[in-house]
C-alpha atoms as one frame of an Amber mdcrd trajectory, in Angstrom:
protein
 158.156  97.109  23.280 158.269  93.529  24.210 155.480  92.251  26.676 156.126
  90.748  30.094 155.557  87.312  28.688 157.894  87.833  25.725 160.628  88.984
  27.918 160.279  86.134  30.489 160.090  83.520  27.842 163.155  84.828  26.000
 165.439  85.156  28.973 164.278  82.534  31.583 162.947  79.061  31.901 160.149
  79.861  34.070 156.984  77.610  33.857 153.765  78.838  32.341 152.071  78.860
  35.781 154.854  81.064  37.116 154.445  83.474  34.199 150.681  83.544  34.754
 151.321  84.399  38.268 153.676  87.247  37.408 150.908  88.523  34.989 148.278
  88.551  37.795 150.739  90.356  40.054 151.369  93.113  37.455 147.695  93.482
  36.996 147.112  94.247  40.763 150.262  95.744  41.867 149.265  99.460  41.436
 147.718  99.217  44.902 151.066  98.215  46.433 152.956 100.961  44.466 150.484
 103.761  45.655 150.494 102.526  49.286 154.382 102.375  49.173 154.754 105.818
  47.559 157.307 104.015  45.267 158.137 102.499  41.786 157.781  98.835  41.608
 160.104  96.905  39.160 159.720  93.268  38.404 163.139  91.612  37.918 163.734
  88.115  36.793 167.224  86.451  36.729 169.120  85.619  33.415 170.605  82.385
  34.951 173.489  81.778  32.531 174.798  85.443  32.806 174.231  86.103  36.552
 172.134  89.263  35.482 168.653  90.414  35.939 166.153  91.955  33.385 163.367
  94.213  34.323 160.083  92.767  32.743 157.579  95.219  34.138 157.298  98.546
  35.893 154.542 100.557  37.703 154.891 104.150  38.975 152.991 105.446  41.912
 150.138 107.834  41.496 150.660 109.116  45.110 154.261 110.283  44.818 156.977
 111.366  42.330 158.393 108.458  40.292 161.967 107.362  40.987 162.637 106.809
  37.312 161.894 109.257  34.542 162.996 106.700  31.898 161.129 103.354  31.300
 163.043 100.515  32.929 161.206  97.655  31.153 163.834  95.555  29.145 166.753
  96.916  31.003 169.482  94.318  31.932 171.446  94.978  35.093 174.240  93.120
  36.722 177.099  93.300  39.197 176.854  95.363  42.465 173.726  97.032  41.118
 171.720  93.837  41.502 173.496  92.416  44.659 170.418  93.011  46.729 168.134
  91.089  44.243 170.571  88.212  44.549 170.318  88.279  48.222 166.556  88.197
  48.079 166.722  85.128  45.841 169.100  83.231  48.001 167.604  84.153  51.344
 163.960  84.377  50.334 163.279  87.311  52.535 162.421  90.982  52.105 165.568
  93.238  51.847 165.365  96.637  53.309 169.141  97.265  54.102 171.487  99.666
  52.293 171.994 103.399  51.994 170.170 105.609  49.652 171.314 105.523  46.037
 171.832 108.632  43.957 170.456 109.076  40.487 172.033 112.334  39.400 170.782
 114.863  42.001 167.923 112.580  43.162 168.254 110.226  46.072 166.322 106.961
  46.095 165.864 104.110  48.665 166.007 100.499  47.338 164.029  97.615  48.820
 163.428  94.170  47.360 160.617  91.589  47.789 160.727  87.937  46.805 157.986
  86.806  44.520 156.561  83.409  45.172 153.410  81.364  44.046 151.004  80.203
  46.606 152.194  76.875  48.199 155.518  77.019  46.516 159.010  77.822  48.100
 160.767  78.807  44.883 161.399  82.610  44.347 160.392  83.154  40.754 161.035
  86.879  40.580 162.077  89.971  42.775 160.186  93.087  43.097 162.303  96.174
  43.413 160.600  98.850  45.556 162.294 102.167  44.861 161.350 105.357  46.481
 162.169 108.863  45.372 163.476 110.600  48.643 163.824 114.078  47.130 160.303
 115.132  48.142 160.272 113.130  51.472 157.977 114.725  54.123 157.233 114.036
  57.659 154.756 111.117  57.737 151.281 111.898  58.835 148.429 109.558  59.729
 147.566 108.774  56.082 151.179 108.167  55.145 151.715 105.871  58.181 148.624
 103.768  57.390 149.511 103.477  53.706 153.008 102.308  54.468 151.881  99.868
  57.182 149.451  98.289  54.766 152.041  98.275  52.000 154.445  96.284  54.213
 151.537  93.741  54.921 150.974  93.355  51.261 154.670  93.046  50.516 154.909
  90.242  53.029 151.856  88.548  51.209 153.775  88.709  47.924 156.627  87.097
  49.504 154.259  84.369  51.006 152.511  83.880  47.641 149.142  84.948  48.966
 149.045  88.206  46.858 147.427  89.066  44.511 144.127  87.562  45.206 142.353
  85.370  42.587 140.614  87.461  39.858 136.953  87.007  39.492 135.492  86.550
  35.981 134.685  89.749  34.169 136.412  91.888  36.621 138.976  94.645  35.501
 141.797  96.051  37.759 141.042  99.688  37.033 138.902 100.612  40.072 138.740
 101.329  42.903 142.161 102.487  43.574 144.003 103.689  46.625 143.291 107.388
  46.087 139.561 106.703  45.653 139.148 105.758  49.330 140.926 103.312  51.826
 139.526 101.677  54.902 141.823  99.622  57.142 140.067  97.055  59.413 141.517
  95.070  62.327 140.976  91.322  62.885 137.534  92.097  64.479 136.303  94.131
  61.478 136.600  97.472  63.342 137.792 100.479  61.277 141.180 101.530  62.398
 141.718 104.087  59.717 139.520 105.707  56.888 141.032 108.118  54.268 139.186
 111.366  53.734 137.760 110.088  50.432 136.502 106.852  51.991 134.756 108.967
  54.654 133.202 111.044  51.973 131.998 108.115  50.047 130.148 106.632  53.213
 128.750 110.063  53.880 127.205 109.849  50.423 125.567 106.639  51.433 124.139
 108.370  54.352 126.563 107.851  57.365 126.875 111.007  59.513 129.277 109.699
  62.043 132.910 108.925  61.614 133.905 105.408  60.496 136.936 104.976  62.865
 135.964 102.476  65.780 132.904 101.238  64.022 132.203  97.761  62.562 132.297
  98.410  58.681 130.300  95.271  57.853 127.439  96.273  60.230 127.383  99.926
  59.009 127.430  98.946  55.315 124.736  96.382  55.685 122.528  99.013  57.493
 123.137 101.694  55.052 122.398  99.890  51.750 118.760 100.458  50.416 118.026
  96.749  49.483 118.240  94.592  52.661 119.451  91.503  50.618 122.214  93.575
  49.020 123.105  94.822  52.389 123.409  91.469  53.858 125.633  90.393  50.731
 127.936  93.312  51.282 128.280  92.434  54.962 129.042  88.893  54.017 131.765
  90.062  51.618 133.487  92.102  54.204 133.346  89.234  56.781 134.791  86.922
  54.156 137.728  89.112  53.634 138.398  89.189  57.314 138.575  85.354  57.122
 141.157  85.387  54.438 139.112  85.273  51.273 139.025  87.794  48.441 135.343
  88.344  47.339 134.349  89.944  44.173 133.729  93.728  44.083 130.306  94.978
  45.182 128.321  98.028  44.141 126.492  99.730  47.087 123.486 101.991  46.503
 121.826 104.178  49.132 119.946 107.524  49.086 120.658 107.861  45.340 124.358
 107.350  45.764 126.525 104.536  44.282 129.808 103.319  45.829 132.017 100.537
  44.451 133.490  98.434  47.260 136.427  95.918  47.081 137.509  94.009  50.221
 140.914  92.443  50.319 142.238  90.196  53.142 145.480  91.090  54.913 147.202
  87.832  55.889 150.877  88.457  56.167 152.777  85.281  57.098 149.577  83.437
  56.823 147.974  85.209  59.948 144.693  87.127  59.272 145.189  90.512  60.771
 142.321  92.343  59.156 141.293  93.572  55.833 141.747  96.386  53.313 138.559
  97.925  51.883 138.787 100.246  48.868 135.807 102.350  47.978 135.033 104.706
  45.147 132.084 107.055  44.818 130.661 106.294  41.280 127.474 108.098  41.700
 128.227 110.469  38.713 129.405 107.555  36.621 126.234 105.633  37.194 124.049
 108.724  36.521 125.972 109.098  33.116 125.411 105.358  32.412 121.684 105.738
  32.955 121.523 108.734  30.742 123.468 106.806  28.076 121.039 103.788  28.355
 118.231 106.246  28.005 119.810 107.775  24.955 120.592 104.368  23.531 117.046
 103.213  23.907 115.799 106.467  22.324 118.213 105.879  19.313 116.906 102.321
  18.814 113.340 103.567  18.947 114.093 106.173  16.280 115.610 103.738  14.036
 112.682 101.283  14.625 110.155 103.963  13.604 112.281 104.983  10.574 112.218
 101.390   9.554 108.503 101.255   9.964 108.017 104.348   8.022 110.195 103.119
   5.199 108.349  99.864   5.119 105.124 101.788   4.930 106.419 103.783   2.016
 107.634 100.576   0.275 104.138  99.071   0.798 102.380 102.130  -0.704 104.771
 101.984  -3.746 104.125  98.281  -4.099 100.456  98.893  -4.065 100.689 101.668
  -6.575 102.798  99.450  -8.957 100.031  96.910  -8.989  97.541  99.417 -10.057
  99.736 100.919 -12.932  99.067  99.469 -16.362 102.240 100.653 -18.063 104.908
  98.017 -17.760 107.846 100.594 -17.669 106.192 102.595 -14.890 105.371  99.445
 -12.905 108.917  98.257 -13.131 110.146 101.643 -12.007 108.015 101.573  -8.934
 109.056  98.026  -8.188 112.753  99.112  -8.245 111.938 102.121  -5.908 110.374
  99.434  -3.666 113.551  97.532  -3.444 115.613 100.611  -2.842 113.581 101.825
   0.024 113.537  98.231   1.566 117.311  98.032   1.359 117.613 101.409   3.430
 114.909  99.962   5.854 117.219  96.936   6.411 120.015  99.198   7.893 117.601
 100.967  10.279 116.125  97.674  11.345 119.602  96.327  12.102 120.517  99.515
  14.009 117.270  99.226  16.009 118.203  95.698  17.168 121.971  96.345  17.619
 123.584  96.516  20.965 126.197  98.910  19.357 123.475 101.415  18.270 124.817
 104.046  20.521 127.821 104.133  18.356 125.657 104.122  15.223 127.387 101.003
  13.957 126.018  98.052  12.191 126.829  94.416  11.608 126.797  94.629   7.785
 127.243  91.038   6.692 123.645  89.914   7.433 122.455  92.951   5.529 124.301
  92.066   2.404 123.147  88.491   2.670 119.463  89.613   2.900 119.929  91.988
   0.033 121.447  89.248  -2.185 118.638  86.843  -1.213 116.009  89.465  -2.150
 117.622  90.212  -5.532 117.482  86.597  -6.570 113.917  86.175  -5.128 112.382
  89.100  -7.099 114.402  88.550 -10.341 112.374  87.705 -13.450 115.064  85.598
 -15.155 113.314  82.255 -15.559 116.458  80.547 -14.166 118.244  80.332 -10.830
 121.201  82.536 -10.145 123.643  81.652  -7.252 124.775  84.583  -5.130 127.434
  84.144  -2.472 129.717  86.181  -0.469 133.499  86.027   0.196 135.044  87.772
   3.140 133.450  89.793   5.915 132.315  93.352   5.880 132.242  93.432   9.851
 130.927  96.357  11.608 130.465  99.545   9.620 129.182 103.013  10.867 125.727
 103.764   9.732 126.986 106.729   7.511 128.911 104.267   5.377 126.227 101.371
   5.724 123.334 103.149   4.308 124.756 104.359   0.993 126.711 101.200   0.657
 123.803  98.855   0.828 122.067 101.008  -1.792 125.019 100.563  -4.081 125.187
  96.760  -3.475 121.441  96.455  -3.988 121.724  98.205  -7.470 124.781  96.129
  -8.456 123.356  92.836  -7.376 119.988  93.543  -8.965 121.669  94.603 -12.250
 123.967  91.459 -12.222 121.122  89.094 -11.531 118.709  90.497 -14.080 120.984
  91.627 -16.831 124.230  89.851 -16.770 123.066  86.509 -18.166 121.690  85.294
 -21.569 118.025  84.132 -21.389 119.143  80.612 -22.043 121.765  80.677 -19.262
 124.229  78.502 -21.004 126.336  77.921 -17.880 125.712  77.872 -14.118 125.058
  81.623 -13.532 126.757  83.051 -10.327 127.333  86.359  -8.644 130.018  86.649
  -6.042 130.361  89.647  -3.554 134.012  89.743  -2.422 135.268  91.997   0.319
 138.460  92.671   2.279 139.891  95.562   4.354 143.297  96.944   3.498 144.822
 100.042   5.024 141.694 101.640   6.410 139.830 100.904   3.035 137.135  98.554
   2.220 137.666  96.882  -1.101 134.383  95.412  -2.626 133.993  93.506  -5.789
 130.704  92.319  -7.320 131.535  89.873 -10.106 129.387  87.665 -12.390 130.193
  85.056 -15.002 127.610  86.426 -17.486 127.627  87.906 -20.930 129.948  90.741
 -20.114 129.891  94.582 -20.806 128.588  95.912 -24.136 131.187  97.180 -26.416
 132.133 100.865 -25.793 130.502 100.806 -22.355 131.300 103.968 -20.161 129.899
 104.106 -16.646 130.234 107.896 -16.574 128.255 108.181 -19.799 125.555 105.679
 -18.836 121.897 107.081 -18.634 120.466 104.193 -16.609 119.143 105.211 -13.356
 120.515 102.292 -11.385 124.075 102.949 -12.525 123.757 106.676 -12.028 122.742
 106.057  -8.383 125.737 103.650  -7.955 128.131 106.202  -9.377 126.738 109.050
  -7.364 126.823 107.200  -4.054 130.142 105.594  -4.529 132.145 108.788  -5.395
 129.768 111.238  -3.369 128.462 109.779  -0.125 131.045 107.193   0.212 133.995
 109.301  -1.035 135.315 106.276  -2.820 135.929 105.063  -6.414 134.105 102.499
  -8.546 134.887 100.801 -11.863 132.900  98.351 -14.131 135.492  96.081 -15.876
 135.248  93.100 -18.177 136.591  89.955 -16.514 139.356  88.139 -18.607 137.455
  84.828 -18.451 134.143  86.393 -19.248 131.562  88.368 -17.129 131.703  91.750
 -15.433 133.116  92.921 -12.113 132.302  96.221 -10.397 135.428  97.087  -8.141
 134.720  99.597  -5.449 137.134 101.162  -2.853 135.656 102.942   0.142 137.684
 104.743   2.844 136.727 103.753   6.372 138.385 106.825   8.143 136.094 109.160
   9.842 135.012 112.221   7.984
């Protein structure tokens, strides 16, 4: 399905600023749809054909939709869009006309011109289409919702809606159903939905909101006086036509998210709309997750420390062993334990540790540097990486780092002749393809011995590589001779969850 930008750029000549305004409107128009109990369809004209194309649609969460099928991308013309043409020509909200029938469902059509602030040009038309099949007698909630929706519709026509978006803010919460408070021009509450009343009760308000100054009550309820003064200031700024950033209120162990929006139809400040959402349970779960995250990091930190202690003990033992073969075996064990410790060290410092994910490129680079540092070759071997491993789950990272440690160590120490006739180099290449990780460790050394068979090899390092690659990683590995000399280990690791 094409995006709003794709459709507008393909069918119209609107300026980038116009398109950006339409994007901002589509990001905040769920509020208008819910208050209107109606679908909103964004129509833009196809000038050369006298037709209109729907580039965006939102359905209400407070009422049945007027359209079972998605309308985005639909092109309409003729009498069906006559009311849209009137809105573009006259630049006013259109509410005339009889209900239209879609099968056995009656619907009411309205249309709202869309302008940018400070511009007279109508850049699009919002269709506000209401399903009348479940119409009910309006009660206080419905009347307040519809009145507020009409004020916002006028602001869309004026170009003063949507309000500017603050950096880092999303458009998901709070919504109309979470809690709505309507203020008059003096800041007094003229209407509070049941959910809004409940949210303020959680903050400690025993009385009803209607008739009270919301700014004063909010500032008095919040635990921190400075935070209370800030909340009061934000409500007051909305009454003066500004759109402040959202504010989280905390009192008596409860948390409420507040968003204050100015109501300035036709440029006249008539009050404000305040949306509130009780997020006490959300914050409680966030705190639990933060505690869990800190605990997981501490566990990884302690595992890393324990592994480093084991490595130190093995290193100490290696110095006391007089048999060269035994000393070499202990030194290899030190490197293997240290490579696992690297994964746990990274997890202990990672902000993504709650997902048990690790940034793997840094680990590979450190393992490669260690392989070169401890190699007893008598000459320098260059090791470099091509491509990015990216973030890997710990269940893949731990066995993979052990495999790469063995392959790099083997390549650095055994791939080249003692005389090193040419610049020795080991390259670790990686790329992702179809949820698989393709890894190659290649050298330009002497190549594989004649008749080499990985499955039949009795070397411990290669046995570890084969076991981990095919077992823990559920992948495949091959050791092949390179056409231009040297050896390459080719490994394919599936990234899908087990």
